[in-house]
């Protein structure tokens, strides 16, 4: 029940804000009271305002303005010509001079009236906007006052109408006293004719007594219904017509006095409300920002729903007007065209149409989301919001409201074609991440793959069909070139997504690591981005041609500047930065030594970044082995080793140096234990300082780095590979290879196999390494005991950190 009540109250709040938009819309229809010399706009106003008296007067006023201006200019020109010809003396008045002065007087009168009309229209727009932004409780008070004043005038009109009926017939008092039932019950008689007025006056008196904002004394409240009924009661008496004629005005005195008292007493509250609203907005903007204030007010006023209600009511009014004024049956296409043309003739009407288009696009996006079985639908970045902004910008950019009806309909259809192409781009933005997730996660659900591919086929066929229809029915133009560019761009983006999706699927079916995959993906995406960049440049020149030679405007120029900055300059800078990063990473990787097959067989481990087996590898200066592709991706982020955080290569580009010393030439020929542990133990366990804290810090950093890159699909292969090494070298914890206590105590020489490559001149290496290994073995034993006590499996990384804490 509470949900229904909330929805009903929300609907009432929306309906109460709609009349303010109608007031602004009517003021915009008459061009804010300014003369408009465009015949197209006059025709539009005449055609669209058949039911509005204000709009019926507007073309006449505009024609009068134009005629007066033309007459004034002609008279001034004639007077100047006569003066130059010497036909009129400057000090002698003549008929031509009197006509000129008369025209000047008329011109200044017209200018004064136009100024007054403009000021009144401006005041009306500001007042309507302020009423629209009121809080609901203040809005209810405004409507109570407006309704109470409206009831007074309605009561006056009803009394005047009833008195005109009574004055033509005999006195009702005589019929009532003589019980003349025949005359009283006559369907065309005075009694039955006045009965609806009596009921209406009593009902209006009761409503006024309930909602008026004046002083509500008990006696006054009881007297108000009788005040509304007083003229009808007096009309039943045999009184002179002079008294009956002025009785409606006397009956309205009491309600008008109460309304005036309410207006005077609430005037201070109006000023106080405006000041409080300004202070609230100022404090909110200073604390949370202007954008947060706009968003908060947008949600409080429920602007989209108000605009939809306004446009729907406006369109219904136009449809009823067409049905009432048409003598022949209406054709569907002509009716739709007329409604669409009338539905975008003012800025407020365009806003209403924008809200309807936003709702339609929102549900289209949601339908595709449901079809793709995707649940992550961001309401703030939905298709509806972006489509609404795009449509309104197109309407402002093309001057939709200032065009004639025929040209406006053509421009509206062209804008809708551009919106359809933009909608295809938005749908691609939905399906592209889903394609990548399905291919990267190796999802076996064929239904989801089939649905995503069906959407891609729709995105390929729709622009092709649209272009074929447009190019066969229209001649080449700047607008058609823009639609073609957007459509071809959609096709290229879909093909790039499908090619990347295919590469990832092929990689999932391979049994070995595909080192060229990253290069292929990079080339395909670089091709797609290059095509988009070229189309962006083409659209910029196309818009410049329209701006210079077809239809200019400040809004179009501003949008071109925005397009040039964001879609051309920023994209070019970002693309160049990516290219330079890749080029630098490739140069660094090429300078690193390649691991020989013998070294790889001796190493017999996986890449610590991707957890895949290595058929080829690069050796860093700290003697760690990685795939060249994985290491190149890592170099996009930082230049340090993912395991030990040493600098991968020196600034001068020379490889193989560690801590300033040149390693031995035979250092690359390590034993299997040495290479395995040097690649797996970040820190390392046998580093020169030999402290456990250094091992812990390096381990946690390496774990956080590598875990974000590795996928869940590769964990099984890494676990099987690491299990063989754990049997030989102990437990693996957070990237550490902790040796077994037996292997540590067996011989002190075996501890050197765990150490990372350091200069042989470092002192205390063997003793520190043995101490670190024994400590790590003790920690490993504590971990196992703790797990047995808890009787539940836990992550070794989490246990290790818990024990250290």
PDB file of N, CA and C in Angstrom, residues 40 43-44 337 341 400 403-413:
ATOM      1  N   UNK A  40       8.137  31.857 -42.407  1.00  0.00           N
ATOM      2  CA  UNK A  40       8.052  30.429 -42.076  1.00  0.00           C
ATOM      3  C   UNK A  40       7.605  30.239 -40.653  1.00  0.00           C
ATOM      4  N   UNK A  43       3.950  30.935 -40.290  1.00  0.00           N
ATOM      5  CA  UNK A  43       3.132  29.816 -40.763  1.00  0.00           C
ATOM      6  C   UNK A  43       3.125  28.680 -39.765  1.00  0.00           C
ATOM      7  N   UNK A  44       4.273  28.461 -39.151  1.00  0.00           N
ATOM      8  CA  UNK A  44       4.338  27.391 -38.150  1.00  0.00           C
ATOM      9  C   UNK A  44       3.439  27.706 -36.971  1.00  0.00           C
ATOM     10  N   UNK A 337       3.382  13.063 -39.286  1.00  0.00           N
ATOM     11  CA  UNK A 337       4.270  14.153 -39.688  1.00  0.00           C
ATOM     12  C   UNK A 337       3.857  15.465 -39.025  1.00  0.00           C
ATOM     13  N   UNK A 341       6.171  17.510 -36.351  1.00  0.00           N
ATOM     14  CA  UNK A 341       6.564  18.888 -36.644  1.00  0.00           C
ATOM     15  C   UNK A 341       6.113  19.813 -35.511  1.00  0.00           C
ATOM     16  N   UNK A 400      16.653  23.502 -35.235  1.00  0.00           N
ATOM     17  CA  UNK A 400      15.426  22.785 -35.567  1.00  0.00           C
ATOM     18  C   UNK A 400      14.181  23.631 -35.341  1.00  0.00           C
ATOM     19  N   UNK A 403      13.081  26.455 -38.226  1.00  0.00           N
ATOM     20  CA  UNK A 403      12.846  26.062 -39.611  1.00  0.00           C
ATOM     21  C   UNK A 403      11.351  26.046 -39.916  1.00  0.00           C
ATOM     22  N   UNK A 404      11.032  26.082 -41.209  1.00  0.00           N
ATOM     23  CA  UNK A 404       9.646  25.939 -41.636  1.00  0.00           C
ATOM     24  C   UNK A 404       9.197  24.494 -41.438  1.00  0.00           C
ATOM     25  N   UNK A 405       7.882  24.216 -41.456  1.00  0.00           N
ATOM     26  CA  UNK A 405       7.415  22.855 -41.168  1.00  0.00           C
ATOM     27  C   UNK A 405       8.016  21.781 -42.061  1.00  0.00           C
ATOM     28  N   UNK A 406       8.094  22.034 -43.389  1.00  0.00           N
ATOM     29  CA  UNK A 406       8.635  21.026 -44.294  1.00  0.00           C
ATOM     30  C   UNK A 406      10.118  20.781 -44.035  1.00  0.00           C
ATOM     31  N   UNK A 407      10.874  21.857 -43.922  1.00  0.00           N
ATOM     32  CA  UNK A 407      12.302  21.703 -43.664  1.00  0.00           C
ATOM     33  C   UNK A 407      12.560  21.127 -42.273  1.00  0.00           C
ATOM     34  N   UNK A 408      11.690  21.452 -41.320  1.00  0.00           N
ATOM     35  CA  UNK A 408      11.877  20.919 -39.975  1.00  0.00           C
ATOM     36  C   UNK A 408      11.690  19.408 -39.943  1.00  0.00           C
ATOM     37  N   UNK A 409      10.696  18.921 -40.693  1.00  0.00           N
ATOM     38  CA  UNK A 409      10.472  17.473 -40.728  1.00  0.00           C
ATOM     39  C   UNK A 409      11.654  16.755 -41.374  1.00  0.00           C
ATOM     40  N   UNK A 410      12.198  17.326 -42.446  1.00  0.00           N
ATOM     41  CA  UNK A 410      13.364  16.711 -43.098  1.00  0.00           C
ATOM     42  C   UNK A 410      14.558  16.709 -42.167  1.00  0.00           C
ATOM     43  N   UNK A 411      14.776  17.831 -41.485  1.00  0.00           N
ATOM     44  CA  UNK A 411      15.911  17.907 -40.557  1.00  0.00           C
ATOM     45  C   UNK A 411      15.733  16.958 -39.389  1.00  0.00           C
ATOM     46  N   UNK A 412      14.500  16.806 -38.914  1.00  0.00           N
ATOM     47  CA  UNK A 412      14.231  15.876 -37.821  1.00  0.00           C
ATOM     48  C   UNK A 412      14.533  14.439 -38.243  1.00  0.00           C
ATOM     49  N   UNK A 413      14.151  14.067 -39.462  1.00  0.00           N
ATOM     50  CA  UNK A 413      14.440  12.713 -39.953  1.00  0.00           C
ATOM     51  C   UNK A 413      15.945  12.497 -40.081  1.00  0.00           C
TER      52      UNK A 413
END
